[in-house]
Structure formats: C-alpha cells, structure tokens
XYZ file of C-alpha atoms in Angstrom:
733
model
C 41.632 52.980 62.602
C 42.023 51.954 58.893
C 45.289 50.797 57.571
C 45.360 53.249 54.608
C 43.629 56.652 53.974
C 43.622 57.066 50.102
C 43.192 60.769 49.220
C 42.076 61.459 45.587
C 41.952 65.137 44.311
C 39.530 65.442 41.501
C 39.724 68.878 40.034
C 39.527 68.651 36.272
C 39.483 64.811 36.007
C 35.736 64.163 36.375
C 35.760 62.092 33.123
C 38.113 59.561 34.684
C 37.362 59.904 38.378
C 35.020 56.901 38.544
C 37.844 54.633 37.159
C 40.254 55.850 39.746
C 37.778 55.387 42.587
C 36.743 51.932 41.244
C 40.425 50.917 41.075
C 40.526 51.433 44.881
C 37.249 49.813 45.800
C 38.124 46.696 43.728
C 41.299 46.062 45.738
C 41.406 42.597 47.573
C 42.694 44.378 50.581
C 39.747 46.188 52.127
C 41.022 47.887 55.241
C 41.120 51.518 53.981
C 39.075 54.782 53.808
C 38.785 56.520 50.432
C 38.644 60.239 50.440
C 37.819 61.869 47.192
C 38.456 65.692 47.293
C 35.940 67.710 45.249
C 35.582 71.321 44.385
C 32.093 71.891 45.527
C 28.888 69.975 46.195
C 27.519 70.696 42.734
C 30.642 69.893 40.720
C 30.749 67.029 38.222
C 33.342 65.227 40.351
C 31.290 65.665 43.538
C 28.448 63.851 41.696
C 30.717 60.979 40.853
C 32.058 60.821 44.463
C 28.631 60.971 46.021
C 27.515 58.151 43.855
C 30.340 55.975 44.999
C 29.674 57.060 48.720
C 26.103 55.929 48.395
C 27.370 52.528 47.292
C 30.306 51.974 49.724
C 30.490 53.276 53.374
C 34.370 53.524 53.023
C 34.149 56.443 50.682
C 34.037 59.728 52.486
C 34.187 62.744 50.195
C 35.463 66.167 51.335
C 35.579 69.538 49.597
C 38.381 72.015 48.861
C 38.000 75.225 46.653
C 39.690 75.047 43.249
C 41.573 78.199 44.170
C 43.806 76.236 46.622
C 44.877 74.037 43.878
C 46.313 70.407 44.125
C 48.159 71.331 47.365
C 44.927 72.543 49.053
C 43.063 69.430 47.904
C 45.584 67.045 49.267
C 45.979 68.941 52.488
C 42.191 68.857 52.899
C 42.281 65.064 52.549
C 45.156 64.739 55.035
C 43.176 66.698 57.517
C 40.205 64.315 57.125
C 42.326 61.177 57.152
C 42.281 58.715 60.138
C 44.409 55.858 58.623
C 47.812 54.660 59.757
C 49.368 55.353 56.340
C 48.504 58.066 53.827
C 48.295 57.304 50.103
C 47.662 59.898 47.290
C 46.069 59.017 43.996
C 45.486 61.548 41.219
C 41.866 61.403 40.002
C 42.880 60.304 36.358
C 45.303 57.397 37.627
C 44.459 54.101 39.167
C 45.811 51.670 41.743
C 46.976 48.487 40.118
C 45.118 45.228 41.044
C 46.599 43.961 44.306
C 48.535 47.033 45.140
C 47.259 47.405 48.798
C 47.651 43.786 49.518
C 51.306 43.999 48.391
C 51.908 47.206 50.325
C 50.383 45.790 53.502
C 52.699 42.806 53.181
C 55.764 44.880 52.548
C 54.997 47.070 55.633
C 54.538 43.860 57.602
C 58.137 42.847 56.612
C 59.694 46.135 57.299
C 57.791 47.235 60.315
C 56.667 50.808 60.913
C 58.449 53.314 58.480
C 58.014 57.000 58.026
C 57.987 56.753 54.149
C 57.693 53.758 51.830
C 58.411 54.761 48.172
C 57.030 52.344 45.617
C 57.509 51.959 41.849
C 54.787 53.194 39.423
C 53.895 52.443 35.878
C 53.647 55.279 33.360
C 51.366 54.229 30.549
C 51.332 56.206 27.360
C 48.031 57.702 26.675
C 47.645 55.773 23.216
C 50.411 53.704 21.994
C 53.861 52.684 23.340
C 55.336 50.606 26.103
C 54.776 51.379 29.762
C 57.816 52.623 31.713
C 58.846 52.580 35.391
C 60.378 55.938 35.977
C 60.908 55.424 39.776
C 62.983 52.273 39.197
C 66.306 54.077 38.875
C 65.641 56.057 42.153
C 64.921 52.853 44.186
C 67.175 50.178 42.528
C 70.089 50.753 44.920
C 68.173 51.117 48.164
C 68.850 48.547 50.836
C 66.490 45.590 51.105
C 64.852 46.260 54.408
C 64.100 49.312 56.596
C 66.891 51.846 56.694
C 68.053 55.358 57.616
C 68.049 57.776 54.616
C 71.801 58.355 55.095
C 72.245 54.759 53.708
C 70.633 55.729 50.450
C 71.663 59.261 49.894
C 70.358 59.446 46.275
C 66.910 58.737 47.518
C 66.105 62.415 48.126
C 62.514 62.472 47.149
C 63.144 64.831 44.277
C 61.481 63.355 41.198
C 59.232 61.035 43.272
C 55.567 61.743 42.870
C 53.649 61.931 46.135
C 51.174 59.215 44.850
C 54.214 56.858 44.480
C 54.718 56.197 48.210
C 53.056 55.680 51.548
C 53.362 58.209 54.263
C 52.924 57.291 57.926
C 50.216 59.732 59.220
C 51.767 60.114 62.659
C 55.107 61.112 61.024
C 53.481 63.668 58.871
C 51.521 65.198 61.887
C 54.679 65.190 64.108
C 56.579 67.340 61.590
C 53.616 69.320 60.544
C 54.246 68.495 56.879
C 51.820 70.032 54.367
C 51.788 70.346 50.561
C 53.127 73.809 49.929
C 51.036 76.029 47.722
C 51.684 76.640 44.108
C 52.790 74.291 41.275
C 55.440 71.652 41.572
C 54.065 70.904 45.120
C 55.474 67.279 44.989
C 58.899 68.657 45.000
C 58.284 70.524 48.203
C 56.342 67.769 49.901
C 58.565 64.844 49.011
C 61.945 66.690 49.334
C 61.170 68.001 52.811
C 59.545 64.648 53.999
C 62.667 62.705 52.921
C 64.806 65.129 54.845
C 62.819 64.604 58.115
C 62.334 60.800 57.783
C 64.330 58.597 60.028
C 63.199 55.134 58.960
C 62.537 54.380 55.331
C 61.982 51.324 53.043
C 61.072 50.886 49.398
C 58.812 48.532 47.447
C 59.778 47.655 43.971
C 56.086 46.464 43.244
C 54.157 48.809 41.179
C 51.584 50.735 43.277
C 49.966 53.232 40.786
C 49.347 53.072 36.965
C 49.914 56.712 35.938
C 47.929 57.347 32.698
C 49.711 60.089 30.753
C 47.425 62.782 29.300
C 47.197 63.432 25.668
C 47.566 67.081 26.408
C 50.799 66.324 28.227
C 51.889 66.852 31.864
C 50.327 70.143 33.144
C 53.727 70.898 34.758
C 55.361 70.883 31.315
C 52.894 73.256 29.599
C 54.068 76.775 28.806
C 53.407 79.496 31.433
C 54.642 81.651 34.268
C 53.906 78.689 36.764
C 57.337 77.371 36.123
C 58.802 80.053 38.407
C 57.072 78.046 41.211
C 59.659 75.475 40.682
C 62.261 77.732 42.184
C 59.989 78.430 45.180
C 59.817 74.772 45.952
C 63.474 74.239 45.381
C 64.341 77.194 47.729
C 62.016 75.640 50.356
C 63.815 72.229 50.300
C 67.270 73.790 50.170
C 66.411 76.004 53.215
C 65.182 73.124 55.186
C 68.309 71.071 54.258
C 70.464 74.014 55.360
C 68.638 74.378 58.656
C 69.117 70.660 59.326
C 72.843 70.888 58.713
C 72.601 68.000 56.209
C 76.121 66.325 55.670
C 77.791 66.589 52.284
C 77.106 63.001 51.202
C 73.360 63.808 51.381
C 73.302 67.480 50.442
C 75.253 66.884 47.235
C 72.747 64.430 45.587
C 69.780 66.610 46.725
C 71.367 69.679 45.276
C 72.234 67.951 41.974
C 68.672 66.514 41.465
C 66.903 69.771 42.356
C 69.021 71.744 39.855
C 68.671 69.059 37.201
C 65.014 69.961 37.190
C 65.758 73.615 37.260
C 68.155 73.367 34.289
C 65.714 71.300 32.271
C 63.205 74.152 32.638
C 65.656 76.770 31.852
C 66.858 74.856 28.733
C 63.274 74.512 27.447
C 62.269 77.962 26.167
C 58.625 76.964 25.320
C 57.874 76.298 28.938
C 58.741 79.951 29.718
C 57.122 82.216 27.161
C 58.401 85.240 29.100
C 60.644 85.926 32.040
C 63.416 83.449 30.972
C 66.176 85.865 32.075
C 64.592 86.517 35.452
C 64.141 82.750 36.000
C 67.828 82.146 35.162
C 69.055 85.087 37.469
C 67.064 83.802 40.388
C 68.162 80.250 39.807
C 71.863 81.315 39.607
C 71.497 83.148 42.959
C 70.015 79.948 44.593
C 72.744 77.869 43.032
C 75.501 80.020 44.430
C 73.879 80.512 47.768
C 73.296 76.826 48.398
C 76.003 74.958 46.621
C 77.447 72.342 49.016
C 81.180 72.602 49.883
C 83.110 70.433 47.448
C 80.263 69.935 45.111
C 81.461 68.784 41.605
C 79.048 69.322 38.706
C 78.275 66.272 36.489
C 80.068 65.688 33.179
C 78.937 66.483 29.685
C 76.442 69.093 28.535
C 74.640 69.200 31.729
C 77.998 69.995 33.563
C 78.471 72.937 31.211
C 74.997 74.141 32.096
C 75.844 73.976 35.804
C 78.925 76.092 35.222
C 77.129 78.722 33.199
C 74.377 78.845 35.967
C 76.997 79.136 38.659
C 78.601 82.043 36.659
C 75.321 83.660 35.925
C 76.122 83.654 32.246
C 72.671 83.982 30.710
C 73.786 84.810 27.226
C 76.136 81.935 26.952
C 73.538 79.707 28.399
C 70.741 80.953 25.904
C 73.251 80.532 23.006
C 74.009 76.986 23.962
C 70.265 76.176 24.441
C 69.339 77.662 21.009
C 72.224 75.775 19.254
C 70.926 72.475 20.731
C 67.460 73.154 19.751
C 68.265 74.311 16.222
C 70.106 70.968 15.573
C 66.897 68.926 16.169
C 64.302 71.340 14.766
C 62.277 70.174 11.761
C 59.740 72.304 10.025
C 56.193 70.678 9.787
C 54.211 71.111 6.653
C 51.031 73.094 7.013
C 47.776 71.098 6.097
C 46.148 71.960 2.975
C 42.869 71.076 1.251
C 42.928 68.798 -1.812
C 43.161 70.208 -5.213
C 46.170 72.336 -6.296
C 44.188 75.405 -7.121
C 42.151 75.279 -4.035
C 45.376 74.702 -1.952
C 46.998 77.772 -3.608
C 43.894 79.912 -3.044
C 43.578 78.816 0.631
C 47.258 79.400 1.189
C 47.008 82.892 -0.146
C 43.894 83.610 2.134
C 45.936 82.347 5.180
C 48.336 85.156 4.626
C 45.576 87.778 5.133
C 44.601 88.927 8.475
C 41.684 87.503 10.459
C 38.379 89.221 10.087
C 37.508 90.076 13.760
C 33.782 90.350 12.852
C 33.379 87.069 10.786
C 31.861 83.921 12.180
C 31.542 80.744 10.023
C 28.985 78.107 11.049
C 28.497 74.490 9.846
C 26.248 71.643 11.018
C 26.210 67.881 10.310
C 28.997 68.168 7.658
C 26.982 70.699 5.644
C 23.494 69.074 5.807
C 21.836 72.418 6.180
C 20.881 75.103 8.676
C 20.176 73.113 11.722
C 21.131 72.130 15.331
C 23.189 74.048 17.771
C 25.050 76.128 15.212
C 21.853 77.363 13.732
C 20.528 78.385 17.053
C 23.676 80.159 18.016
C 23.774 82.015 14.613
C 20.202 83.163 15.246
C 20.953 84.425 18.735
C 24.068 86.188 17.425
C 22.110 88.080 14.859
C 20.198 89.465 17.898
C 22.970 90.156 20.389
C 25.960 90.563 18.115
C 24.751 92.146 14.877
C 28.102 93.392 14.167
C 29.404 89.989 13.605
C 28.746 88.610 10.019
C 27.588 85.050 10.145
C 28.025 82.786 7.229
C 26.704 79.163 7.095
C 28.442 76.492 5.201
C 26.181 73.943 3.471
C 26.437 71.359 0.717
C 25.167 72.449 -2.651
C 22.109 70.253 -2.360
C 21.203 71.648 1.043
C 21.162 75.411 0.095
C 17.336 75.319 0.118
C 17.362 74.696 3.952
C 18.916 78.027 4.626
C 16.384 80.670 5.775
C 15.855 83.817 3.728
C 18.194 86.464 4.856
C 20.912 84.094 6.106
C 24.284 84.231 4.187
C 25.686 80.955 3.125
C 28.535 79.401 1.010
C 28.803 75.999 -0.473
C 31.340 73.668 1.131
C 34.456 73.070 -0.938
C 34.143 76.281 -2.927
C 37.003 78.874 -3.123
C 34.601 81.200 -1.299
C 34.117 78.654 1.557
C 37.971 78.178 1.899
C 38.362 81.899 1.894
C 35.804 82.388 4.797
C 37.496 79.540 6.789
C 40.850 81.066 6.365
C 39.690 84.520 7.521
C 37.011 83.825 10.208
C 37.868 84.739 13.762
C 34.957 82.416 14.969
C 34.347 78.945 13.662
C 31.218 77.094 15.016
C 30.517 73.335 14.229
C 28.475 70.535 15.651
C 30.772 68.015 14.018
C 34.214 68.952 12.658
C 35.552 71.146 9.951
C 37.532 69.491 7.051
C 40.932 67.909 7.675
C 42.742 70.673 5.873
C 41.348 73.729 7.930
C 44.206 75.340 9.724
C 43.799 76.632 13.349
C 45.117 80.124 13.092
C 46.516 81.939 16.057
C 43.705 84.324 17.205
C 40.849 82.219 15.835
C 38.219 80.681 18.221
C 36.734 77.259 17.339
C 33.604 76.301 19.155
C 32.529 72.595 19.065
C 28.878 72.413 20.027
C 28.397 68.661 19.775
C 24.953 67.331 18.614
C 23.802 65.129 21.426
C 24.182 63.636 24.715
C 26.322 60.405 24.669
C 24.795 57.163 25.530
C 26.918 55.254 23.039
C 30.744 55.462 23.186
C 32.431 58.402 21.378
C 35.897 59.456 20.212
C 38.839 57.293 21.353
C 36.478 55.391 23.660
C 35.299 53.644 20.406
C 38.819 52.057 19.714
C 37.916 48.927 21.555
C 34.759 48.210 19.551
C 36.101 46.814 16.150
C 32.979 47.474 14.086
C 32.788 51.052 15.240
C 36.469 51.739 15.164
C 36.674 50.489 11.532
C 34.048 53.012 10.588
C 35.497 55.946 12.448
C 38.732 55.946 10.624
C 42.019 57.419 11.915
C 41.905 58.342 15.565
C 45.042 60.398 15.014
C 43.206 62.544 12.449
C 40.217 62.839 14.728
C 42.375 64.101 17.589
C 44.084 66.556 15.150
C 40.663 68.043 14.724
C 40.103 68.106 18.418
C 43.267 70.140 18.888
C 41.544 72.918 17.025
C 38.811 73.253 19.559
C 38.994 76.273 21.968
C 35.571 75.692 23.532
C 33.376 72.508 23.775
C 29.712 72.735 24.548
C 28.106 70.461 27.089
C 24.472 70.038 28.051
C 25.009 68.194 31.363
C 27.730 67.012 33.692
C 27.529 63.444 32.285
C 28.364 64.736 28.795
C 31.390 66.836 30.239
C 32.852 63.726 31.868
C 32.422 61.682 28.615
C 33.807 64.446 26.308
C 36.853 64.795 28.558
C 37.687 61.123 28.260
C 36.598 60.566 24.615
C 38.169 63.798 23.020
C 41.237 64.501 25.136
C 42.274 68.060 24.420
C 43.239 71.408 25.889
C 39.752 73.089 25.179
C 37.470 74.609 27.815
C 34.200 73.033 28.537
C 31.111 75.257 28.507
C 28.341 73.758 30.557
C 25.602 76.061 29.207
C 23.095 73.655 27.811
C 22.347 73.046 24.081
C 21.053 76.236 22.173
C 18.907 73.965 19.974
C 16.902 72.968 23.081
C 16.013 76.564 24.069
C 12.883 76.311 21.878
C 11.576 73.595 24.181
C 11.108 76.304 26.890
C 10.408 79.326 24.746
C 7.746 77.820 22.281
C 4.022 78.227 23.122
C 0.918 76.332 22.242
C 0.381 78.199 19.038
C 3.819 77.105 17.820
C 2.970 73.465 18.671
C -0.314 73.661 16.731
C 1.281 75.187 13.725
C 4.109 72.607 13.508
C 1.569 69.798 13.892
C -0.448 71.213 11.076
C 2.569 71.526 8.800
C 3.530 67.936 9.431
C -0.048 66.677 8.836
C -0.898 65.443 12.304
C -4.702 64.944 12.529
C -6.361 67.203 15.197
C -7.025 65.250 18.270
C -4.543 62.429 17.503
C -1.830 61.325 19.735
C 1.451 61.830 17.882
C 4.055 59.333 18.903
C 7.642 60.115 17.557
C 9.484 57.057 16.697
C 13.110 57.801 16.397
C 15.449 54.758 16.165
C 19.199 55.277 16.153
C 21.866 53.975 13.731
C 23.181 50.471 14.063
C 26.803 50.134 13.231
C 26.482 46.448 12.467
C 23.645 47.044 9.999
C 24.273 48.149 6.453
C 21.078 50.207 5.982
C 18.034 51.435 7.771
C 15.941 48.846 9.563
C 12.835 50.190 11.239
C 13.069 47.474 13.957
C 9.226 47.766 14.438
C 6.118 47.206 12.390
C 4.658 50.656 12.764
C 1.310 49.854 11.204
C 0.797 47.032 13.642
C 1.912 49.231 16.497
C -0.770 51.838 15.601
C -3.404 49.247 15.372
C -2.514 47.811 18.710
C -1.702 51.065 20.561
C -5.027 52.741 19.928
C -7.103 54.172 17.091
C -6.086 57.764 17.970
C -2.382 57.069 17.483
C -0.209 58.319 14.594
C 3.596 57.753 14.281
C 5.973 60.393 13.367
C 8.815 58.248 11.929
C 12.231 59.983 12.129
C 15.209 57.755 11.032
C 18.781 58.618 11.876
C 20.123 61.404 9.591
C 22.419 58.870 8.112
C 19.297 57.589 6.256
C 17.814 60.971 5.182
C 17.447 60.664 1.407
C 15.341 63.792 1.096
C 11.980 61.903 0.715
C 8.843 62.621 2.791
C 5.496 61.071 2.784
C 2.686 59.464 4.667
C 1.345 55.948 4.639
C -1.831 55.366 6.645
C -1.074 56.518 10.156
C 2.717 56.739 9.438
C 4.069 60.087 8.719
C 7.722 60.011 7.618
C 9.483 63.039 8.997
C 13.088 61.963 8.538
C 13.735 64.764 5.898
C 12.112 67.534 7.984
C 14.901 70.020 8.683
C 14.277 70.571 12.316
C 14.240 67.723 14.894
C 13.203 70.370 17.384
C 9.931 70.972 15.448
C 9.319 67.216 15.285
C 9.740 66.824 19.084
C 7.442 69.775 19.860
C 4.801 68.190 17.576
C 5.000 64.813 19.387
C 2.975 63.957 22.428
C 5.200 61.063 23.414
C 8.535 59.611 22.242
C 9.527 55.947 21.489
C 13.235 55.544 20.766
C 15.801 52.812 21.274
C 19.124 54.379 22.059
C 19.057 57.582 20.222
C 20.316 60.728 21.886
C 17.067 62.501 20.959
C 15.591 61.162 24.218
C 17.837 63.615 26.214
C 16.559 66.600 24.272
C 13.026 65.399 24.314
C 13.167 65.176 28.137
C 13.212 68.920 28.281
C 9.530 68.913 27.307
C 8.679 66.642 30.257
C 6.489 64.451 28.009
C 6.328 60.629 28.201
C 9.240 58.702 26.745
C 9.385 54.911 26.154
C 12.610 53.002 25.540
C 12.116 50.179 23.035
C 15.200 48.085 23.852
C 14.591 44.848 21.778
C 18.296 44.364 21.147
C 19.919 46.209 24.079
C 22.536 43.470 24.788
C 23.660 43.355 21.108
C 23.874 47.110 20.897
C 25.796 47.380 24.154
C 28.404 44.882 23.084
C 28.838 46.001 19.468
C 28.549 49.820 19.998
C 29.578 50.277 23.599
C 27.643 52.562 25.997
C 28.517 55.056 28.744
C 25.878 53.881 31.184
C 23.053 51.362 31.509
C 20.063 52.894 30.134
C 17.756 50.101 31.195
C 18.781 50.676 34.784
C 18.047 54.511 34.708
C 15.658 54.986 31.947
C 13.540 58.040 31.155
C 10.302 56.134 31.369
C 8.942 52.650 30.630
C 11.131 50.037 28.980
C 9.551 47.661 26.444
C 11.470 44.618 25.007
C 8.956 43.312 22.536
C 6.360 44.957 20.193
C 3.610 43.493 22.232
C 4.927 45.210 25.543
C 5.346 48.508 23.641
C 1.683 48.395 22.325
C 0.516 47.504 25.741
C 1.993 50.415 27.642
C 0.270 52.873 25.126
C -3.061 50.858 25.170
C -3.316 50.822 29.021
C -1.835 54.308 29.558
C 1.132 53.115 31.768
C 3.466 54.921 29.362
C 2.351 58.154 31.060
C 1.375 57.041 34.569
C 3.005 58.007 37.943
C 5.868 55.473 37.715
C 6.751 56.591 34.278
C 6.684 60.293 35.425
C 9.004 59.491 38.367
C 11.515 57.805 36.046
C 11.302 60.756 33.825
C 11.821 63.300 36.663
C 15.016 61.552 37.763
C 16.245 61.328 34.178
C 15.632 65.070 33.687
C 17.428 65.885 36.947
C 20.416 64.126 35.704
C 20.531 65.114 32.009
C 18.609 68.490 31.683
C 20.093 70.760 34.297
C 21.330 73.549 31.930
C 18.679 73.519 29.103
C 16.612 76.537 30.412
C 15.885 78.364 27.257
C 18.977 80.712 27.516
C 21.700 78.422 26.359
C 22.240 80.325 23.059
C 22.558 83.586 24.829
C 25.199 82.257 27.246
C 27.260 80.984 24.323
C 27.053 84.164 22.310
C 27.908 86.354 25.149
C 30.790 84.105 26.286
C 32.344 83.190 22.914
C 31.417 85.931 20.481
C 31.210 88.965 22.852
C 33.964 87.756 25.230
C 31.982 88.404 28.422
C 33.335 86.778 31.629
C 31.434 83.666 32.959
C 30.177 85.473 36.035
C 28.293 88.031 33.785
C 26.289 85.368 32.033
C 22.603 84.687 32.723
C 22.299 82.199 35.580
C 20.621 78.897 34.829
C 17.020 78.698 35.784
C 16.346 75.743 38.139
C 14.547 72.833 36.578
C 11.589 73.136 38.860
C 10.939 76.809 37.695
C 11.015 76.126 33.936
C 7.653 75.853 32.003
C 8.211 73.442 28.985
C 6.210 74.088 25.740
C 2.721 72.439 26.221
C 1.817 69.171 24.479
C -1.139 69.186 22.110
C -2.943 66.065 23.304
C -4.248 65.615 26.950
C -1.879 63.324 28.737
C -1.525 61.884 32.254
C 1.386 64.246 33.378
C 3.411 64.305 36.568
C-alpha cells in the first residue's frame, strides 16, 4: 500500500498537465501512486497521462466523463486509490519540491490523523508576490494532533481540497464523496472537518497554486453561483444533524455566509437571478442561524442583518453604492490619427452587420493561409456572408479576381472592422480594434508550434525583446472567441502560451485541405508554373527565422548540395516570410520561391522537404513525402529561441547535422527508406490527426453558420486519407 495516492483531475488543463505530473514524479519521497483523471482515452490530457504512465509505473490514469465535472473526476480517483492518505492536485498546479517528504515527516510526528491541512502558495499568473491564503486559517491551531473542538475556526470552509492530506480509511468509513456541482470543495471540506476526530496541521507549503489569467472559474459570471447555496445547505444540514455545539457551529455559520454574502454583493457574478439567490440565502440564514450568534461588525455585519431580514432592496442599494464609489470608466481603444479615430468611433455606434466577415493574413501580406481557405469555403457554403480581405496596399495584386478587399489603415478598412460580425485572422488585428459585443473573432494561427510562443517567450531575452509588450499581446488574445488547432500538441501549447477564455477548435488547418484534395494534374501544373524541370527531384529547402540573426542566412551552400545530392536534384528555396522582398528568380538548379504567394503550392510541387525548425514540416507531413531535418545549430536555437519538444528525439525523418550528412542521405536514398518512413508515420500520427481535407468546412459550419459540434463532418482517419501524389518516383512507405 503506497503512503500517498495523488489524484489529478485534468479536464481543460492539458497545456499544463505535464508540469503538474512532473512535479509529483520529481519528488524526493517516492512512496506514492499518481492517478491522473482524464476525460476519455482520446483526449489531449489522456495523451499526456499515457506518456507519463509509459515512463513510470507509479502513474495509473483513470477516466471520468466531463459531464461529471471536477467532483466526478475526484471521486473516480478516490475509487481507484489504494494509498494510506489521499492528496488532490489540480492539473494546472504543482507540488512544491520536497512536499511529500515534509508531509510524511509531519505525519510521523503526529501519528495517524483524519485530516492534515497544509499551507499552499498562490502565485500570480504574471507579476506580483506569492501569497499564502491558508495561513490565517492554520496559524492558531495547536502544534500536535488535536480534536477539532480545540480549533473551532478550522471549519474547512475556505480550504481547498488540494491543500490537505485525507486519510483514505476515514473517507471510506464516513462514505465521503465530492458533491456534484460547483463549489464542491465547500461541501467536501466542510463535511469532512465535521466528521473528523483527530486533526493536525502543517505550516509547510504543499501546493503551488498557479492563478489563471482568466481568473478563478468559480468567480466568473454565471448561474453556477447558485450551487454555492446547495453546498452551504449540505454542510449546515450535516452540522445540524450532528448537534454541533455553539462554539463550533458559530464559526462554521459565519464562514459559510461570508462566502455567500461575497457572491450576493458581487452583481457581475450573477448576471440574472440575484433576487432569487438573496431570498434563498436569507431562508437558509434564518433556518440555520445558531442560537446566540452575533454578526460581525462593520459593513459585513450590516449585510448579515439585511440578509436575516430578507431586505433585498436595501442590500442591493448598499451594494450599488459601494460599487459606484470605486468605479472608474476605462477609455475605449482607438486607432492612431485623429480623423481615423473619429471615423472609427462613429462606425462603432452603428449596428453590427450580421452578414459581414473580415479576413486578414500575416498582417496584410496578401490572400493566403487559413483565412484565405476559410474565405473560399465560405463563398461555397455561406454565400450570404459578404467576405472582405484586408491587405497592405502593395499586396493587392495577390487577391484573386472576384474577391473583395480593402487596404489596411484606410477609412474603409476601419469601417469594415467596426461593423463586421465575423473577424478572421492568422495573426492579430491592430491594437485599436474593439471587440464589440456580438462579434465573433476567430484566430486561425499559422503553424504548429515547435518554438516557444506567446508568454512562454518571456524567459528568452532575445525573443522577448522582439515580441514587445506581453500585456498588449494578451489584450489582443482577449478578443478571441475561437482558436483553431491542427493537433492536440498545438492545443496544449496555445492554452499555456495564450491564456484566455476562448474556445479551442480542433478541426485541422483549412490551408492543409489541399494536400488531400489536390490531384496529379494540380501537382504537374504547379511544378510547371514554378519552372521545375520534368523528371527532376524537387527538394524544398525552407529554413526558419533566427531571432539572433539580423538578416536571412541560408545556412547551407545550395549549389554544393545539388552537386553532391545528385544530378537530378533541384532546390526550391523558400525563406521565412520575414525575408520576402518580392523578388523571384533562378540560379542554376536553385529556384527561389520565397515570394510565391502560396506555401501550399510550393509544398505540392516538392518531392521532399529539407528544413531546420520551420513549422512547414508539420504541414508538409500531410503529404506523406520524405522530410529531412537539417539541425546544424539545434543546441543554439533551443537555448536562444526555446522549444516545446525535442525535435531531434522525435523527428519526421532523417536528421542531418552537417552539409555532408545532408547530401549523403539524398545520394544514397536513405532520406526515403523504411526507417525514414517509420519516423514520418509516427510524426504524422502525432501532428496530423485532423487535417483530412475538410477542416475549412468544419470551421465555416461551426463559426459562420453556427452549427453544433456534433453536426460537423467527422474527421477521416489518417489511414483512410489519400494525399496528393508526388511527381517523382520515390521509395514510399
């Protein structure tokens, strides 16, 4: 029997789950079992948990349906547990180093106890000093083990379930379970402390609670706040049934109603039903008020008296007066330029156009990427929606005939941004764009992340300096309603790198649809347009941007590579779009396609891909054609840019570290042999699960037409897809 069973619910926190599990597995005290509770076998969190289980036999994942909520997940973990003591850890928090050793030592001092509350550290999500919210609850507790009557203010109310150790036999004896609904910690902790006979506390920090940028889910607006009254009633009923003495019932009553009054006095938490909440709370107050109970002093005492009297109008007036005293009006963001600001401000006063969608890609670099693919599909499936593409003035020529466009920064563009119901971008709209109520912002992204993104860049000085203000970045994130993801890995990274309240759409990338829908004639046409000689092996060389370089450096002598790789090899050079200067040309066997408008066309034309760390590899993998990673400076890139995973440990094909190695794998054919194919197959399984040719359709139906998720086209399994054929004859898996 392990000393501790550590139960980790994981719903909605896949992006941070690996850090939570790692914090447990890194503990110096190793006598434990770790029980991640996942939604289902195919969920993103289940993949993280399964990976840890493969590495450590102490990890034993279990499943609980999302419909059962946090309570159901924890109860499933309790049923699977075999340890002497139960510990709970939210999937986005961590155990502090040495926590289990300190907890074991404390239990050795006190002997067996039913409950051992501990301190925890609340860490602001970005800036600010950590705090210890449980310290006031524990500071007056006796030093050793004690009966709860000796510490009557230690009621469990306000104590998170993950800030204590719970003896499993005690939980089983009293058939304790987390009650359904929200605020389940109130019901669990309050009832457990009522039943406990022997308690001790630890003033050592057990858990580092990492606050969410979006805020505590229990403090967000919604009808779920009525569940607080359900949990309060459960605890009060149990206390009444146990005949709790006044010295214990008074503090319990006061702490429960402090939470109730905090909610009642916070109108934004209850968008509707405030009067009903107050009336029910008032009935509970009068029905369970202990004999001789004296309300606290000050404003809180006034609220107690108004609740006892059922005086909702007086309570609401007091609440509104206090809020008005501290209210400050925020200025609405506006674009630069007085005339533009005035024009945009006037347009914001007009109603939204329900049939207007505005698209933009790469900060106006043209008609491209996911926004272009969504726009094209919307013209087919939602012709009633007028779609307008925003481009820079010098990119207007990239817009196909028949596609309406506007120039970024013009009065017309600002008018469209003010009135559009749907706004679609693969980067971000300008700082001054206002998120209007009723508008729908879709962030499509433009690649699968290998390098660090968003706030994860903050610890890499070179990148952080180039990124600018993270506060402004997150202000733009706050406009997102939907965020598109091409694989579970991306979903986890976006969740951590761009913390926000948007909904993830795991639909695949619309721009990648063509890799399944294109045919041999399309490939032949594109190769001819690019000037690829008939019968040649076209190798796409697509190096990524280096933050520590000031300009484009190819990193490879391409002419020498062609000579060494084979006489039939030509190279399609596509530099990062940062270095697109509009030029295009050919030098010997090198065809510069950097300025070609469509990276999808370039990929279709290529028989193989050579890249370093560019996200193009994830898109190209959908074609199931050979990929070679040229990692000549991997260590430098990893340290200066930061990465999400070790590419060299799980590559999409052969890895070359020198020009000689790169030329050799093409010369001897090993770039396309069985071993390379096996690596590519594993890579595709991980990173191409949704790109089945119907991603754009799913996006249009869900976002523009408002169809429910269960009505969307299901994803075609990877094994059943037929990628666009390559032009050259290759050794294929």
